[in-house]
Every structure is written in structure tokens, then in C-alpha cells.
């Protein structure tokens, strides 16, 4: 069976078999066998090919990695673990959003601490104006899941009220082209914040406010699966969420 993913990646990047062979230091006939017979090169070569073509190794050769390799790569995606969200330095948030080149995503129930930060709002607006896609998912204040989270944190009706406050605080940002808002009604086990391949995860713990819960800083690397898992979760929530009405 041919490796159609590798063939498509070569076509998309307008890279010839000869050019790829020269880049990774192999014979062109070897590359041709990768494409036409789905032969798998050694891992060092796989990584070099994936890097040169700008795709993940697991996309080109999904069955190539052993369980041990996947576990090792995934562990390497963990940059830092903080005991609480409040322990994350403010400039760490700034770097996350500042370095984004393609897209930024935020999945929360309210995320009031970000909405109240004028500097973050200006940064997101500036990024959108440069072409970075900004997507923000907030909890639907009418949803039972939001009310339940309020009960879990011991703040009751304050949770839906916080979401409504955030919607109001984001009014200027909602008017910026390239910034999209949606409301979701899912049960969130984590809040997710990402910029390209960098990702923050604020875990949700029963009876513990999000600000006091553990916090993960992750960065995607080839062969790792943790960041991809959270990104896929974000996309599923986004697909099922409803756009926030402009007049809300």
C-alpha cells in the first residue's frame, strides 16, 4: 500500500522525491519506496522528514511508534506543573499569547481573571488584527453544567453571574474581526488555553476553585499525544457550541 499521506505532504509543500532525499541524506530510491510501498525509515530519519515537511511524524507514519516511544515523547511535552493557577507568573500568560502565529484558543466556564485583564484583551485584539485566529469558548450561563460547577466550587449562582460579567467585559473584544466567541454546555474536566503548539491546562477538582487547582504547561513535540488529546477535546466542544449573539 502506498503512503498517501507522505505523497500528499510532498505535493502540498512542492517538494520532489529527489529534494527530500538530499535533505535527509538518503538515496531517492529509498524515498520512493517510502511513498510507493509505505516503507518506514528509522526514527531519526522519520523525525527529519516530518520536520522538513512541517507535519507530525505520527501523521506520516501513524503505526511507527512503539508504546514506549509514545510514552517518552508525551512525557517530554510536559514543560512545568504548577500546584495552583495563581502560582503561574503573569508574564508566562503574556508569552503564551504574544508568541502565537496562527491561532489562540480559550475554553473555560468564565475565565474571569483573563476578561478582567485589560492587557490580555488588548494583546488578543492586536493578535487578531495581525491575522491570528482567536476562539473563545465560555460556559452558557443558562446551562445546568455551569450551575453544577458553581455548586461544586461552593459559589452557587455566582458562577452563571460570573459568565454574564465576562460576556459584558469582552464586549470590546467581541467587536474585533477575527475573534470568535461561542457558548458551550459541556461538563469541563479542565480549562484549556492554547497558542499554536503551546498549551495550558487548568485542572478542575471537586470542591476546589479553579484558581487553586493544579495547572499544567505543555508544549507539543513530534510523537507526543498529550497536547493533541487536549486540542481534539477543544475542537469537539467548539463544534457543539453555539455562537454568542452580538447583542448579548
CSV table of C-alpha atoms in Angstrom, one decimal, residues 44-174:
chain,number,residue,atom,x,y,z
A,44,UNK,CA,15.8,9.8,13.3
A,45,UNK,CA,15.0,9.9,9.6
A,46,UNK,CA,11.3,10.0,10.2
A,47,UNK,CA,11.7,13.0,12.5
A,48,UNK,CA,13.9,14.7,9.9
A,49,UNK,CA,11.3,14.1,7.2
A,50,UNK,CA,8.4,15.3,9.4
A,51,UNK,CA,10.3,18.4,10.4
A,52,UNK,CA,11.2,19.3,6.8
A,53,UNK,CA,7.7,18.8,5.6
A,54,UNK,CA,6.2,20.7,8.6
A,55,UNK,CA,3.9,17.8,9.8
A,56,UNK,CA,3.9,15.4,12.8
A,57,UNK,CA,5.8,12.1,12.5
A,58,UNK,CA,2.7,10.3,13.6
A,59,UNK,CA,0.7,11.8,10.7
A,60,UNK,CA,3.1,10.4,8.1
A,61,UNK,CA,3.7,7.0,9.9
A,62,UNK,CA,0.9,6.5,12.4
A,63,UNK,CA,1.9,2.9,13.3
A,64,UNK,CA,5.6,3.5,13.6
A,65,UNK,CA,6.0,4.5,17.2
A,66,UNK,CA,6.2,1.9,19.9
A,67,UNK,CA,4.3,2.3,23.2
A,68,UNK,CA,7.5,3.2,25.0
A,69,UNK,CA,8.4,5.9,22.4
A,70,UNK,CA,4.9,7.4,22.6
A,71,UNK,CA,5.1,7.5,26.4
A,72,UNK,CA,8.6,9.0,26.3
A,73,UNK,CA,7.6,11.7,23.8
A,74,UNK,CA,4.4,12.5,25.7
A,75,UNK,CA,6.3,12.9,29.0
A,76,UNK,CA,8.6,15.3,27.2
A,77,UNK,CA,5.6,17.5,26.3
A,78,UNK,CA,5.2,18.5,30.0
A,79,UNK,CA,7.1,21.8,30.5
A,80,UNK,CA,6.1,22.7,34.0
A,81,UNK,CA,3.4,21.7,36.6
A,82,UNK,CA,2.2,24.3,39.0
A,83,UNK,CA,0.4,23.4,42.2
A,84,UNK,CA,-2.1,26.2,41.7
A,85,UNK,CA,-3.2,28.5,38.8
A,86,UNK,CA,-2.4,31.5,40.9
A,87,UNK,CA,1.2,30.3,41.1
A,88,UNK,CA,1.7,30.8,37.3
A,89,UNK,CA,3.7,34.0,36.7
A,90,UNK,CA,1.8,36.7,34.8
A,91,UNK,CA,4.4,37.1,32.2
A,92,UNK,CA,4.0,33.4,31.4
A,93,UNK,CA,0.5,34.2,30.2
A,94,UNK,CA,1.8,37.1,28.2
A,95,UNK,CA,4.4,34.9,26.4
A,96,UNK,CA,1.8,32.3,25.6
A,97,UNK,CA,-0.4,34.8,23.7
A,98,UNK,CA,2.4,37.0,22.4
A,99,UNK,CA,4.2,34.2,20.6
A,100,UNK,CA,1.1,32.9,18.8
A,101,UNK,CA,1.5,33.0,15.0
A,102,UNK,CA,-1.6,31.1,13.8
A,103,UNK,CA,-4.3,30.6,16.4
A,104,UNK,CA,-5.3,31.1,20.1
A,105,UNK,CA,-8.0,29.1,21.9
A,106,UNK,CA,-9.6,29.5,25.3
A,107,UNK,CA,-12.0,27.0,26.8
A,108,UNK,CA,-13.4,27.9,30.2
A,109,UNK,CA,-16.7,28.3,32.1
A,110,UNK,CA,-15.9,32.0,32.9
A,111,UNK,CA,-12.2,32.7,32.9
A,112,UNK,CA,-13.0,36.0,34.8
A,113,UNK,CA,-9.3,36.6,35.6
A,114,UNK,CA,-8.5,37.0,31.9
A,115,UNK,CA,-11.5,39.0,31.0
A,116,UNK,CA,-10.6,41.5,33.8
A,117,UNK,CA,-7.1,41.9,32.4
A,118,UNK,CA,-7.1,44.8,30.0
A,119,UNK,CA,-3.6,44.0,28.9
A,120,UNK,CA,-4.6,40.5,27.8
A,121,UNK,CA,-7.7,41.8,26.0
A,122,UNK,CA,-5.5,44.3,24.1
A,123,UNK,CA,-3.0,41.6,23.2
A,124,UNK,CA,-5.7,39.3,21.9
A,125,UNK,CA,-7.2,42.2,19.8
A,126,UNK,CA,-3.8,43.0,18.4
A,127,UNK,CA,-3.1,39.4,17.5
A,128,UNK,CA,-6.5,39.1,15.7
A,129,UNK,CA,-5.6,42.2,13.7
A,130,UNK,CA,-2.4,40.5,12.5
A,131,UNK,CA,-4.4,37.5,11.3
A,132,UNK,CA,-4.2,35.2,14.3
A,133,UNK,CA,-7.5,33.3,14.7
A,134,UNK,CA,-8.9,33.8,18.2
A,135,UNK,CA,-11.5,31.4,19.5
A,136,UNK,CA,-13.0,31.8,23.0
A,137,UNK,CA,-15.5,29.3,24.5
A,138,UNK,CA,-17.5,30.4,27.5
A,139,UNK,CA,-20.0,28.4,29.5
A,140,UNK,CA,-23.6,29.0,28.7
A,141,UNK,CA,-24.9,30.9,31.8
A,142,UNK,CA,-28.3,29.2,31.3
A,143,UNK,CA,-26.8,25.7,31.2
A,144,UNK,CA,-27.2,23.2,34.0
A,145,UNK,CA,-23.5,22.3,33.7
A,146,UNK,CA,-22.5,25.9,34.6
A,147,UNK,CA,-24.8,25.8,37.7
A,148,UNK,CA,-23.4,22.5,38.7
A,149,UNK,CA,-19.8,23.8,38.5
A,150,UNK,CA,-20.9,26.7,40.7
A,151,UNK,CA,-22.2,24.2,43.3
A,152,UNK,CA,-19.1,22.1,43.1
A,153,UNK,CA,-16.9,25.2,43.8
A,154,UNK,CA,-19.3,26.3,46.6
A,155,UNK,CA,-20.2,29.6,44.9
A,156,UNK,CA,-23.7,28.5,43.7
A,157,UNK,CA,-25.4,31.1,41.5
A,158,UNK,CA,-22.2,33.2,41.4
A,159,UNK,CA,-20.9,31.0,38.6
A,160,UNK,CA,-23.6,31.9,36.0
A,161,UNK,CA,-23.3,35.5,37.2
A,162,UNK,CA,-19.5,35.4,36.6
A,163,UNK,CA,-20.1,34.2,33.0
A,164,UNK,CA,-22.5,37.1,32.3
A,165,UNK,CA,-20.0,39.5,33.7
A,166,UNK,CA,-17.3,38.1,31.4
A,167,UNK,CA,-19.6,38.4,28.4
A,168,UNK,CA,-20.1,42.0,29.2
A,169,UNK,CA,-16.3,42.6,29.8
A,170,UNK,CA,-15.5,41.1,26.5
A,171,UNK,CA,-17.8,43.4,24.6
A,172,UNK,CA,-14.9,45.4,23.0
A,173,UNK,CA,-13.0,42.3,22.0
A,174,UNK,CA,-16.2,40.7,20.5
